[in-house]
Tab-separated table of C-alpha atoms and ligand atoms in Angstrom:
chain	number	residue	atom	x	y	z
A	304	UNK	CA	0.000	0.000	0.000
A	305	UNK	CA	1.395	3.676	-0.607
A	306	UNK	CA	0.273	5.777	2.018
A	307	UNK	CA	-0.677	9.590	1.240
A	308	UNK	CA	2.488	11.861	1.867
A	309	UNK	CA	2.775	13.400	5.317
A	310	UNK	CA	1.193	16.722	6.162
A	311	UNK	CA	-1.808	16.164	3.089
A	312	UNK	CA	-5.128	14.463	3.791
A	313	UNK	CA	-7.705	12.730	1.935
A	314	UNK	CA	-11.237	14.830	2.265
A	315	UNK	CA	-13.798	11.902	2.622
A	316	UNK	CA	-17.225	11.965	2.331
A	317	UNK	CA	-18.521	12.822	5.916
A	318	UNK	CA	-16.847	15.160	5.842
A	319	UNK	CA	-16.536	16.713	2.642
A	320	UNK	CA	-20.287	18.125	3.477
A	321	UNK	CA	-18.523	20.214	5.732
A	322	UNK	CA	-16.578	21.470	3.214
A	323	UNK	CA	-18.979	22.195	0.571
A	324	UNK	CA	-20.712	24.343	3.181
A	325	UNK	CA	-17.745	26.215	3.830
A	326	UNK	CA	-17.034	26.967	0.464
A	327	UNK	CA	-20.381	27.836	-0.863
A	328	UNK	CA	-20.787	29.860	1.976
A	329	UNK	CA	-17.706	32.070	1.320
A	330	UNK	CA	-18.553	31.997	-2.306
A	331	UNK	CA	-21.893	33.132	-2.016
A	332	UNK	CA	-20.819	35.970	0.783
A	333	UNK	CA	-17.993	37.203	-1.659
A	334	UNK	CA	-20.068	37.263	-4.735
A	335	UNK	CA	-22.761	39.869	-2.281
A	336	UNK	CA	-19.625	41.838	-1.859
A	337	UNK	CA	-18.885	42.443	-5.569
A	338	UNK	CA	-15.506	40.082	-5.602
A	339	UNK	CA	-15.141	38.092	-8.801
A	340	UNK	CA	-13.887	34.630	-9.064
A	341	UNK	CA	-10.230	33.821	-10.816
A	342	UNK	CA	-7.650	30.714	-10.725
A	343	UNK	CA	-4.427	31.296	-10.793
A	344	UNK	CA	-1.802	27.879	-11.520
A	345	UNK	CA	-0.387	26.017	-8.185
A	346	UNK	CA	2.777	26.931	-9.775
A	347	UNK	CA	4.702	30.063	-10.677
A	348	UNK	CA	8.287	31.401	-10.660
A	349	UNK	CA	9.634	31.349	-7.466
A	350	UNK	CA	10.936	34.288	-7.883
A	351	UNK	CA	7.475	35.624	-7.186
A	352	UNK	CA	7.111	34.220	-3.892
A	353	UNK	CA	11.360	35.341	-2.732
A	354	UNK	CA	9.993	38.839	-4.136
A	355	UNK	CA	6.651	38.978	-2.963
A	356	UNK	CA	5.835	36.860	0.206
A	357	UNK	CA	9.521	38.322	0.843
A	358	UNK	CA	13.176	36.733	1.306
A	359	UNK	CA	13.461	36.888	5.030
A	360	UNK	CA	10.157	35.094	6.048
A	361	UNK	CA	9.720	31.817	7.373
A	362	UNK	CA	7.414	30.562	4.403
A	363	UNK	CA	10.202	31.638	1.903
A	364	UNK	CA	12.776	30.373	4.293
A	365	UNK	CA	12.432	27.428	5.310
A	366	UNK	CA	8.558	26.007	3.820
A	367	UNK	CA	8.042	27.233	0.289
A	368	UNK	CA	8.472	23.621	-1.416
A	369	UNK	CA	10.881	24.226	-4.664
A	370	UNK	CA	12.352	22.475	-7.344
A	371	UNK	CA	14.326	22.858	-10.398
A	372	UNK	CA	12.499	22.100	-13.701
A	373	UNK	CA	13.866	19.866	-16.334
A	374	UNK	CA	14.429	23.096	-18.346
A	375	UNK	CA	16.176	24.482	-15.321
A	376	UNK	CA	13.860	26.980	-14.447
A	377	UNK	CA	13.268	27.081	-10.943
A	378	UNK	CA	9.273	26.632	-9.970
A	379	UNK	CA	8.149	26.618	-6.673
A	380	UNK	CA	4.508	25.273	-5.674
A	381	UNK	CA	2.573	28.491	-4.296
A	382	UNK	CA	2.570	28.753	-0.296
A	383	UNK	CA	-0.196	31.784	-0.048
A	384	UNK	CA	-2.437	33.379	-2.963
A	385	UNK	CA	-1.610	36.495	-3.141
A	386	UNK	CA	1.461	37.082	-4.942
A	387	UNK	CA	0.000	35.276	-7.616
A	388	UNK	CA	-3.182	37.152	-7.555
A	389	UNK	CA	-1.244	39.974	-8.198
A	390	UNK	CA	0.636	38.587	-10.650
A	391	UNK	CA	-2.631	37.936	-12.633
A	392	UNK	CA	-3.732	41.408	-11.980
A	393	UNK	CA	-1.072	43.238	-13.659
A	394	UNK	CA	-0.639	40.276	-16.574
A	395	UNK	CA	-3.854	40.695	-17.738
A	396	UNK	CA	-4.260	44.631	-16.558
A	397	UNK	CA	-7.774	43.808	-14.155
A	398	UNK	CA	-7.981	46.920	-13.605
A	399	UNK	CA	-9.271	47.923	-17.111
A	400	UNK	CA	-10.869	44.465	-17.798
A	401	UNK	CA	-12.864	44.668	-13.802
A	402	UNK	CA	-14.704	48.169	-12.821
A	403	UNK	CA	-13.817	47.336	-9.555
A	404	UNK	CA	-10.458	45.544	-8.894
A	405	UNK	CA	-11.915	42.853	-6.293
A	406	UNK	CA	-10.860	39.432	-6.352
A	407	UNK	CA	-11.024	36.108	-4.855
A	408	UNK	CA	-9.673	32.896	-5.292
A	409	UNK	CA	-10.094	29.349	-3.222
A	410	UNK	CA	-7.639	26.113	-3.099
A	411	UNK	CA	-4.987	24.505	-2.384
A	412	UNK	CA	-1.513	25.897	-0.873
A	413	UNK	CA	1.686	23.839	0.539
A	414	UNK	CA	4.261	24.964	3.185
A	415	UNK	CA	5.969	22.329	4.795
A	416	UNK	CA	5.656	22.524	8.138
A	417	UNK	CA	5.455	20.376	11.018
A	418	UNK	CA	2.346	18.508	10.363
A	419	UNK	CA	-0.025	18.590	13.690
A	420	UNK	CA	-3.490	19.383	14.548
A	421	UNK	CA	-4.925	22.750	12.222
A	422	UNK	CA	-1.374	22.234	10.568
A	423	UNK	CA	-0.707	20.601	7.220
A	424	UNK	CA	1.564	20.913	4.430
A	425	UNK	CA	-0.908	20.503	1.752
A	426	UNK	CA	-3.650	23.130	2.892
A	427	UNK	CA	-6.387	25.305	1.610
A	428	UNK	CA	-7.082	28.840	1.375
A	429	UNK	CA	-10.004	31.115	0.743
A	430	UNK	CA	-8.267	34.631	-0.027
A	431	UNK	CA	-10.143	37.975	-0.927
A	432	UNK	CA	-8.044	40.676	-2.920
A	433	UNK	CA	-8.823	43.867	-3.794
A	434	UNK	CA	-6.434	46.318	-5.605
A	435	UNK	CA	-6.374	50.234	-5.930
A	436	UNK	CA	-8.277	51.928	-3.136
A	437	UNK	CA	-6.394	53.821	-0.517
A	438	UNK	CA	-9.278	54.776	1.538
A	439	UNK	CA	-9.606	53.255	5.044
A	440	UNK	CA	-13.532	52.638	4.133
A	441	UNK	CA	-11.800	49.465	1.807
A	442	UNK	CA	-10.142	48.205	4.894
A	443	UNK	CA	-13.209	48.110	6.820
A	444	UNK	CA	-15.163	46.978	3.949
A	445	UNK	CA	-12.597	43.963	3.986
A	446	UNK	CA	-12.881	43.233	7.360
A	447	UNK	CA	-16.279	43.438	7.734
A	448	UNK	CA	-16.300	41.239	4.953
A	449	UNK	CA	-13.894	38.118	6.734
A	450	UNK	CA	-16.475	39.082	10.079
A	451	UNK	CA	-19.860	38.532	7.928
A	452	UNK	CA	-17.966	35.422	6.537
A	453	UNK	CA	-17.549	34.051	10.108
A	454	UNK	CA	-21.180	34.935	11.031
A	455	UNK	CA	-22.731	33.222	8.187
A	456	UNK	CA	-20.486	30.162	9.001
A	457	UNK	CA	-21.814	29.994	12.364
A	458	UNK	CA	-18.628	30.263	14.103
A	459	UNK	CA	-18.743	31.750	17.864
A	460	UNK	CA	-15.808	31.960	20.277
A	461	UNK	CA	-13.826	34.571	18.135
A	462	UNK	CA	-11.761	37.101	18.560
A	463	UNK	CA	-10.781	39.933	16.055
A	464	UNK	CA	-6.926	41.323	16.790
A	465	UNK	CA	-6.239	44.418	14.606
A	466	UNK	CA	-3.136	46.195	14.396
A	467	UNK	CA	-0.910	49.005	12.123
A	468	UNK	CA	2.509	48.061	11.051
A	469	UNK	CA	2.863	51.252	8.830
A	470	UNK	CA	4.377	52.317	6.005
A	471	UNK	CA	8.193	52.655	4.709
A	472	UNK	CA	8.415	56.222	5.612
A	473	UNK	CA	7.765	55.432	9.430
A	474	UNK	CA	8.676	51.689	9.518
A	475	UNK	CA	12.752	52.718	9.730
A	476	UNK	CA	12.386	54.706	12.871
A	477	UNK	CA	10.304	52.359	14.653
A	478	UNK	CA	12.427	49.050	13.448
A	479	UNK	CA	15.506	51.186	14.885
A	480	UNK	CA	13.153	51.815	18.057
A	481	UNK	CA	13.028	48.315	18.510
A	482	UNK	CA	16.715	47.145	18.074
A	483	UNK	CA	17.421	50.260	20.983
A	484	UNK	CA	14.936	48.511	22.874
A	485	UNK	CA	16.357	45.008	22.706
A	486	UNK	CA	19.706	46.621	23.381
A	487	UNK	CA	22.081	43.930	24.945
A	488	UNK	CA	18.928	41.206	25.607
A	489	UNK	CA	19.224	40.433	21.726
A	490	UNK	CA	22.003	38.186	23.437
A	491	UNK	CA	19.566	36.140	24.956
A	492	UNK	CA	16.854	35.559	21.804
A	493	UNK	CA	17.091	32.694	19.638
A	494	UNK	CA	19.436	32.422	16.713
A	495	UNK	CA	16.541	33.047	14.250
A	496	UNK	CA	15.905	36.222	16.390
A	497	UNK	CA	19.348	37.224	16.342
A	498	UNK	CA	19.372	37.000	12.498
A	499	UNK	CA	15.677	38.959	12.595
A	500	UNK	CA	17.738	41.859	14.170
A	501	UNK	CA	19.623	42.658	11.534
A	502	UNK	CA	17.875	41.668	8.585
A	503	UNK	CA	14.319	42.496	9.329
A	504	UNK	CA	13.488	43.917	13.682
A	505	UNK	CA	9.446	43.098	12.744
A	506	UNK	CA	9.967	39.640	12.147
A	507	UNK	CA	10.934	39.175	15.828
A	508	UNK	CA	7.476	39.735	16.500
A	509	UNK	CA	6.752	36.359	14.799
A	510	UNK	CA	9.124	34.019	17.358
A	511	UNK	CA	7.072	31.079	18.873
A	512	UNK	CA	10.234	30.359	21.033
A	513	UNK	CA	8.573	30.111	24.614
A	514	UNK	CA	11.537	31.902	26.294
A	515	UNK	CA	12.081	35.042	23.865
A	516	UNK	CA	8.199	36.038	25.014
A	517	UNK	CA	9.028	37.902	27.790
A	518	UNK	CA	11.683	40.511	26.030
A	519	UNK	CA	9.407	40.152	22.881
A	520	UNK	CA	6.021	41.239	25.132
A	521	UNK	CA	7.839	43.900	26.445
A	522	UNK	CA	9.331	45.806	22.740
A	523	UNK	CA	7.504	48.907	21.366
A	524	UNK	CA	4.503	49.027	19.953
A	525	UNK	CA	4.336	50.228	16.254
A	526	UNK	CA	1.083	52.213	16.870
A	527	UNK	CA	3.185	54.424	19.113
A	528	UNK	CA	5.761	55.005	15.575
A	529	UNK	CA	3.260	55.609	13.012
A	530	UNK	CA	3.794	58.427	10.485
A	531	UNK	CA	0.483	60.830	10.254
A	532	UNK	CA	-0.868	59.851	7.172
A	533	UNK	CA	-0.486	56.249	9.206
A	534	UNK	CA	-2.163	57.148	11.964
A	535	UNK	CA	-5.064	59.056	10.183
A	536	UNK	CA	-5.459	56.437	8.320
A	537	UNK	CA	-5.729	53.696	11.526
A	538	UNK	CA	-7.949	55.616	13.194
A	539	UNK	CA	-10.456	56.045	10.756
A	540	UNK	CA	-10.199	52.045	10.172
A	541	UNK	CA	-11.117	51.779	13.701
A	542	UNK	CA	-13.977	53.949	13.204
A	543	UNK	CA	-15.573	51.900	10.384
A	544	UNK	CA	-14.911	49.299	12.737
A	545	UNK	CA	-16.893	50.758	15.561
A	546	UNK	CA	-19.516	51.848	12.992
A	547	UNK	CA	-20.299	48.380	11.691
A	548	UNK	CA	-20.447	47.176	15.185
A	549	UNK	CA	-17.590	44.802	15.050
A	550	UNK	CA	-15.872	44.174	18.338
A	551	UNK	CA	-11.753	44.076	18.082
A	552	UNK	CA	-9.073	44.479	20.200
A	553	UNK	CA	-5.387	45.656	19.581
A	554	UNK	CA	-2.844	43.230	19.392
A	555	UNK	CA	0.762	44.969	19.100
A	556	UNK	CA	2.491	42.279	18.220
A	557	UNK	CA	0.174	41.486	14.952
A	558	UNK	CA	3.289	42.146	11.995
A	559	UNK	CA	1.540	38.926	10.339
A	560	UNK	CA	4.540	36.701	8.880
A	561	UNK	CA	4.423	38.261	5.352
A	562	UNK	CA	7.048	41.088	4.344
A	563	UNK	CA	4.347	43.370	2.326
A	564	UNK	CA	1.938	44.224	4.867
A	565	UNK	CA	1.864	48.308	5.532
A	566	UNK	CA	-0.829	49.746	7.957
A	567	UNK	CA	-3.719	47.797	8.725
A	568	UNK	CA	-2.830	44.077	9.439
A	569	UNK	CA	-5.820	42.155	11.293
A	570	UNK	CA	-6.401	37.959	12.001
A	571	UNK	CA	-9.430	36.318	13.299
A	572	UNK	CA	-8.771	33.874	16.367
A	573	UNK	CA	-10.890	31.165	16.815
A	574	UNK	CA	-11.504	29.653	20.469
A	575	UNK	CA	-11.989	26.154	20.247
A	576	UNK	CA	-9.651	24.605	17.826
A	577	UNK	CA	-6.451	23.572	19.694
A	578	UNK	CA	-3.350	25.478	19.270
A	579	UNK	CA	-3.391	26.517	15.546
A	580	UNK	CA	-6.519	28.795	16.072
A	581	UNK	CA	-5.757	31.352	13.475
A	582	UNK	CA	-8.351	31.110	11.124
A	583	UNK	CA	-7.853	34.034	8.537
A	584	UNK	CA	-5.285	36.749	8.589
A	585	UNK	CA	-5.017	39.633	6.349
A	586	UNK	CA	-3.713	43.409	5.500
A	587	UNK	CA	-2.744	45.941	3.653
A	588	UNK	CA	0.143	46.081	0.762
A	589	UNK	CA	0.467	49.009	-0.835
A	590	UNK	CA	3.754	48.385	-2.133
A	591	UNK	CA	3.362	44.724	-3.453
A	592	UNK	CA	2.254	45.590	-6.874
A	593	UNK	CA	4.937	47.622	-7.379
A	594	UNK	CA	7.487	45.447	-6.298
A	595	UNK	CA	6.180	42.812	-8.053
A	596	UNK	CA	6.866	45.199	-11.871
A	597	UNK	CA	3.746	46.218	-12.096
A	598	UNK	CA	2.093	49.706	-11.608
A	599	UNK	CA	1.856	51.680	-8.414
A	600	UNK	CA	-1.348	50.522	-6.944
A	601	UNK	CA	-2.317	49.823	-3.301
A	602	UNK	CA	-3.850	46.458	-2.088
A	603	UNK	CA	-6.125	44.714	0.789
A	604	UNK	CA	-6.926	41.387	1.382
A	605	UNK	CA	-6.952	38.375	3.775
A	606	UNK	CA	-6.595	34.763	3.496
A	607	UNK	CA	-8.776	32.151	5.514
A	608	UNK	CA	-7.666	28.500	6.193
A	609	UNK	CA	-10.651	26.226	5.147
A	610	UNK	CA	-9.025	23.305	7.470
A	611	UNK	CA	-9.667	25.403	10.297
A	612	UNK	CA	-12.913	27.289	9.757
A	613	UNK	CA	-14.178	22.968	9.113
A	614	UNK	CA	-12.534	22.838	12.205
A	615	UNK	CA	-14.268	25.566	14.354
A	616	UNK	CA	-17.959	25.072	12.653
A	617	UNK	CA	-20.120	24.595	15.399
A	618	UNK	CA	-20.845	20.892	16.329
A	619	UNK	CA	-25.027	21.708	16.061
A	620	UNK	CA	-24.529	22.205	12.046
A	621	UNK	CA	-26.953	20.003	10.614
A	622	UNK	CA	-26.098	19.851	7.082
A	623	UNK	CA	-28.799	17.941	4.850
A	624	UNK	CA	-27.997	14.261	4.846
A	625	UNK	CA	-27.040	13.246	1.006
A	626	UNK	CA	-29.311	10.471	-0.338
A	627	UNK	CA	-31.273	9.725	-2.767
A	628	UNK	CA	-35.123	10.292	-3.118
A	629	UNK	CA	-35.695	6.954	-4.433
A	630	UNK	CA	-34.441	3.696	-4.891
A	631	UNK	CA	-35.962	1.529	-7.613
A	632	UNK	CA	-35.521	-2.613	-7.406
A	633	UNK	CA	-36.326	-4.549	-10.591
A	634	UNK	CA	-36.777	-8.477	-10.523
A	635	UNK	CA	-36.255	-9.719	-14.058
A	636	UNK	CA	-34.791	-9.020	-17.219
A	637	UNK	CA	-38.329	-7.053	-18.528
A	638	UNK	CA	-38.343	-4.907	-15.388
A	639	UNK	CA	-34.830	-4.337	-15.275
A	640	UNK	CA	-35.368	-2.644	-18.555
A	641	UNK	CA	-38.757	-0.517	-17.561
A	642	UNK	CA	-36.500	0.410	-14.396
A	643	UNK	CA	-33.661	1.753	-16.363
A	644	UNK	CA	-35.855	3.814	-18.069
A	645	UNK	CA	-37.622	5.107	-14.866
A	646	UNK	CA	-34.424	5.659	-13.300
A	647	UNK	CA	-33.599	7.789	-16.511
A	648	UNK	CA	-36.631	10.119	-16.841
A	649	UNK	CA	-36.326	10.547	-12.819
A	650	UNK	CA	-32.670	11.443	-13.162
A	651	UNK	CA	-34.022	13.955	-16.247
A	652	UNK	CA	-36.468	15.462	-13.987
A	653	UNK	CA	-33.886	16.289	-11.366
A	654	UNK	CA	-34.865	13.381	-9.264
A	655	UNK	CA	-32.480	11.477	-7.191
A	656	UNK	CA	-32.723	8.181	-8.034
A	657	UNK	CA	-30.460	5.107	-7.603
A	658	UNK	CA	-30.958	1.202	-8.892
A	659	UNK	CA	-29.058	-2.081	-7.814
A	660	UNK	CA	-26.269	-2.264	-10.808
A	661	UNK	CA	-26.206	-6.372	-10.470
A	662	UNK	CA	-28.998	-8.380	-11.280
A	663	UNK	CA	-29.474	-9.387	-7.028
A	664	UNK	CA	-32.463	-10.570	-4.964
A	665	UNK	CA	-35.265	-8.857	-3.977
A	666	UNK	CA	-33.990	-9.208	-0.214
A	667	UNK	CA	-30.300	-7.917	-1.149
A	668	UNK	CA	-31.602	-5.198	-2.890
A	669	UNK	CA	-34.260	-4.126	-0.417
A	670	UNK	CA	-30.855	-3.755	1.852
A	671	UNK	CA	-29.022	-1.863	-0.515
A	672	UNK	CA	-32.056	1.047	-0.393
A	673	UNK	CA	-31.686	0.843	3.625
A	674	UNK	CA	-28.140	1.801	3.306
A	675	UNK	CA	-28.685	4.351	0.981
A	676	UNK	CA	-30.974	5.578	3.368
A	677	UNK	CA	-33.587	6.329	0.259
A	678	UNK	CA	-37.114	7.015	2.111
A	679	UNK	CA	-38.960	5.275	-1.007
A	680	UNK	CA	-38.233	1.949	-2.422
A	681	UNK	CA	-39.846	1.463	-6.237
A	682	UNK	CA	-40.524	-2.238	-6.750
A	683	UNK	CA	-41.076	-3.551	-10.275
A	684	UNK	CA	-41.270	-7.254	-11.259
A	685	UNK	CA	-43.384	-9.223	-13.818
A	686	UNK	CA	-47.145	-8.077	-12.341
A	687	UNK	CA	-45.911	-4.857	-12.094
A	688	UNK	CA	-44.695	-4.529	-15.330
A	689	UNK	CA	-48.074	-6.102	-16.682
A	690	UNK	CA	-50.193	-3.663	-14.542
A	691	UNK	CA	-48.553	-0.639	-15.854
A	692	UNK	CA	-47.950	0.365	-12.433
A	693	UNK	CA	-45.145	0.419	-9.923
A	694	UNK	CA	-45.318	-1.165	-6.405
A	695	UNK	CA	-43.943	1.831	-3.723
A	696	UNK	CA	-42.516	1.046	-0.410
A	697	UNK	CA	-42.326	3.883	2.225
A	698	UNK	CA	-39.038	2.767	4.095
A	699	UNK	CA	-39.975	4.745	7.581
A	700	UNK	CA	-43.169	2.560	8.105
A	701	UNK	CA	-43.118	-0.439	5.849
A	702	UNK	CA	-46.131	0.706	3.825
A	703	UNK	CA	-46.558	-0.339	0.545
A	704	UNK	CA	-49.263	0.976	-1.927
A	705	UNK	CA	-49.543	1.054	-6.289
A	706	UNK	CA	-48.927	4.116	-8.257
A	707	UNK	CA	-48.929	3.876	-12.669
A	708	UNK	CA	-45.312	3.623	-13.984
A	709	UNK	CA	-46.643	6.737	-15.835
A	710	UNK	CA	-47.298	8.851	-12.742
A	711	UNK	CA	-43.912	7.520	-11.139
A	712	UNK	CA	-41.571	10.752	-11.343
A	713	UNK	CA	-44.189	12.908	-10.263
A	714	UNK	CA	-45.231	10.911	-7.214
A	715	UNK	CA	-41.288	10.978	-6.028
A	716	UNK	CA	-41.722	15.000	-6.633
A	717	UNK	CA	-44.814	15.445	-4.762
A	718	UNK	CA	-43.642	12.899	-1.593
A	719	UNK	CA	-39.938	14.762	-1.766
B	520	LIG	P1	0.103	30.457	11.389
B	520	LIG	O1	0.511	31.541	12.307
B	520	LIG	O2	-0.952	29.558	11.956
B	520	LIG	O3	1.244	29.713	10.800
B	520	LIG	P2	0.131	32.143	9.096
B	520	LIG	O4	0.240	33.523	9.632
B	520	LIG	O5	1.334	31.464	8.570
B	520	LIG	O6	-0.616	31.192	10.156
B	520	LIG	P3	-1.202	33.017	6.689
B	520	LIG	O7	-0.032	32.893	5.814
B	520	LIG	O8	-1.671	34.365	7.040
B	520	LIG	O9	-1.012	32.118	8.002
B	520	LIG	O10	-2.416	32.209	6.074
B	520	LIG	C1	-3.775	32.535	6.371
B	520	LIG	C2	-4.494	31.375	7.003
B	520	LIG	O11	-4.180	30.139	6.373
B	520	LIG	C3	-4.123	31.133	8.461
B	520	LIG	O12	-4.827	31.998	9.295
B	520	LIG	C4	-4.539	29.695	8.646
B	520	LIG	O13	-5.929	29.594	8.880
B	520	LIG	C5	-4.233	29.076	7.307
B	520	LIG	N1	-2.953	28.346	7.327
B	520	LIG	C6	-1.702	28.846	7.207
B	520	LIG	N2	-0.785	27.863	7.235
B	520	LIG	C7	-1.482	26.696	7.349
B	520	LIG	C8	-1.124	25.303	7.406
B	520	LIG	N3	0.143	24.920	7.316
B	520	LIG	N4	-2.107	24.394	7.541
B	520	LIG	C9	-3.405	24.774	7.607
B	520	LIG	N5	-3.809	26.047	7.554
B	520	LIG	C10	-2.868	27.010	7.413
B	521	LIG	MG1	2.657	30.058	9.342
């Protein structure tokens, strides 16, 4: 037997319903917020991903999974959306082609990490984009829009952490802010820290080494370092976020683990999923396009993990049970032939309908509708057949009663 590869899962049915839910949900929520649909390829240059997601960050580091292609080019499989969904923006110039710039994408993304609960290397994302709107009122639009998203999933327990990490004109000051701060303690941080320190301060924020908390807790705050235009623009976020009604609270050490983020940067924790309870994280880029060649436009977005919004779905969700509406068991080569036709003109009207594939007994097809679960068992044999009429069977009380083969398909529709 080959086993699937570490870190990926099979989605079975049983849970797949789950699934469906989540992603009809969020595609039905988007579409009421004006965001359009693309798919972008699982692989790209990854150059975009060392440029975009950003050289010094963990996914780039030490996750993004790589390879050299037989032509030498080197591809890497994408680890987050949205360097590629700006790619796609600029190569096919959305912005003339969409009257509004708003985006979103769903599937799968691979970092290899170390597998664990909420943690896989072969993992899915839901990600919202939109491109060229400084004003704050896109910000809250976008958060508002990951809080309705929540709602409609019927997730409770969470918590929204927002935060500004600036902009390059006041990022310098505060990153030297912080180095002053850590002064001589930088000694006693972990090697990755120490390295954060000189290449890039924020990413110190993002240490999950237990001991560094305490210095880390204790740094600056970058809402205390924002340039004006930063701050103006943070506190009129926060006022669309009072204005909608959305409950938040500050989280200082929210840099997100992403190099492009500038001013807003928000996540949505979710309370009872184990350790791994970030369920969507998100921000502002306003230099991304840019960097990435293309023209000087701003951008918002956030990215969801569908793992663990399945994961915090509340356990009352009662999704409709699949089955079908009707099973139909034929006994005989003549029936078998009037029930493949049934079975057809159901199936044409929209009907559910399902029939025993081998030529079985009554009895082990009778048990084959009970697993199915199908409420209404069709039985045609020879008298049936010569009647014109169908015999039904109403699973839940063992009732049986006649109905004309011609009628058939409209008496499923009427008992659905
Ligand atoms: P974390 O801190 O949990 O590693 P992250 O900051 O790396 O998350 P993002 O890159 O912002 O995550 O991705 C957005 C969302 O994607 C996360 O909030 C999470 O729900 C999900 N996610 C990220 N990495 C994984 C993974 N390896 N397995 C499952 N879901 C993931
Ligand atoms: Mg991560």
């Amino acid at each position: 037997m080959i086993a699937a590869i570490r870190g990926t899962q099979d989605i079975l049915p049983g849970t797949i319903e789950r699934w469906q839910f989540v992603e009809a949900t969020a595609c039905r929520v988007f579409e009421q917020y004006g965001y359009a649909e693309i798919r972008t390829p699982i692989i790209e240059r990854e150059e975009l991903f060392a440029k975009g997601t950003g050289e010094t960050t963990d996914i780039v580091q030490k996750e993004m999974y790589a390879f050299t292609d037989k032509d030498g080019e080197r591809i890497a499989l994408r680890p987050e959306a949205t360097p590629s969904l700006v790619r796609a923006f600029v190569e096919h110039s959305l912005e003339q082609a969409m009257a509004v710039p708003k985006i979103y994408t769903l599937g799968p993304m691979f970092r290899r990490e170390r597998p664990q609960k909420g943690r896989y290397r072969q993992f899915h994302q839901l990600d919202v984009e939109v491109f060229g709107v400084k004003d704050p009122s896109v910000d809250g639009e976008v958060i508002d829009l990951a809080w309705t998203l929540i709602r409609e999933l019927g997730i409770t327990g969470v918590e929204l952490a927002v935060n500004s990490v600036g902009c390059p004109v006041c990022r310098p000051s505060f990153a030297a802010a912080l180095v002053a701060a850590l002064g001589e303690d930088v000694q006693t941080l972990c090697g990755d820290c120490q390295r954060r320190a000189v290449a890039n301060p924020l990413r110190i924020f993002d240490c999950k080494v237990p001991a560094d908390q305490r210095v880390i807790d204790a740094l600056p705050h970058t809402i205390d370092y924002l340039c004006d235009e930063c701050r103006t623009h943070f506190e009129a976020v926060r006022r669309y976020l009072d204005v909608f009604g959305i409950p938040y609270t500050l989280s200082h050490r929210l840099v997100r683990g992403l190099d492009y983020y500038t001013r807003t940067t928000f996540e949505v924790l979710a309370g009872q999923i184990g350790a791994q309870n970030a369920v969507l994280g998100g921000g502002r880029y306003d230099g991304l396009v840019k960097q990435l060649g293309g023209p000087d436009r701003v951008g918002i977005g956030f990215a969801a993990g569908v793992e663990r919004l399945v994961l915090a779905l509340p356990d009352t969700l009662a999704l409709p049970e699949k089955r079908p509406a009707v099973f139909i068991a034929a006994i005989g080569e003549p029936a078998r032939e009037a029930a493949l036709t049934l079975l057809r003109d159901l199936r044409r009207a929209g009907v559910n309908a399902q029939v025993e594939y081998e030529g079985r007994s009554l009895k082990s097809q009778m048990k084959r509708a009970d697993r199915l679960k199908a409420p209404l068992v069709f039985i045609l044999g020879e008298d049936e057949l010569a009647r014109g009429e169908v015999s039904v069977r109403r699973m839940a009380t063992s009732s049986q009663e006649s109905v004309p083969l011609s009628g058939a398909v409209e008496f499923v529709k009427t008992s659905q």
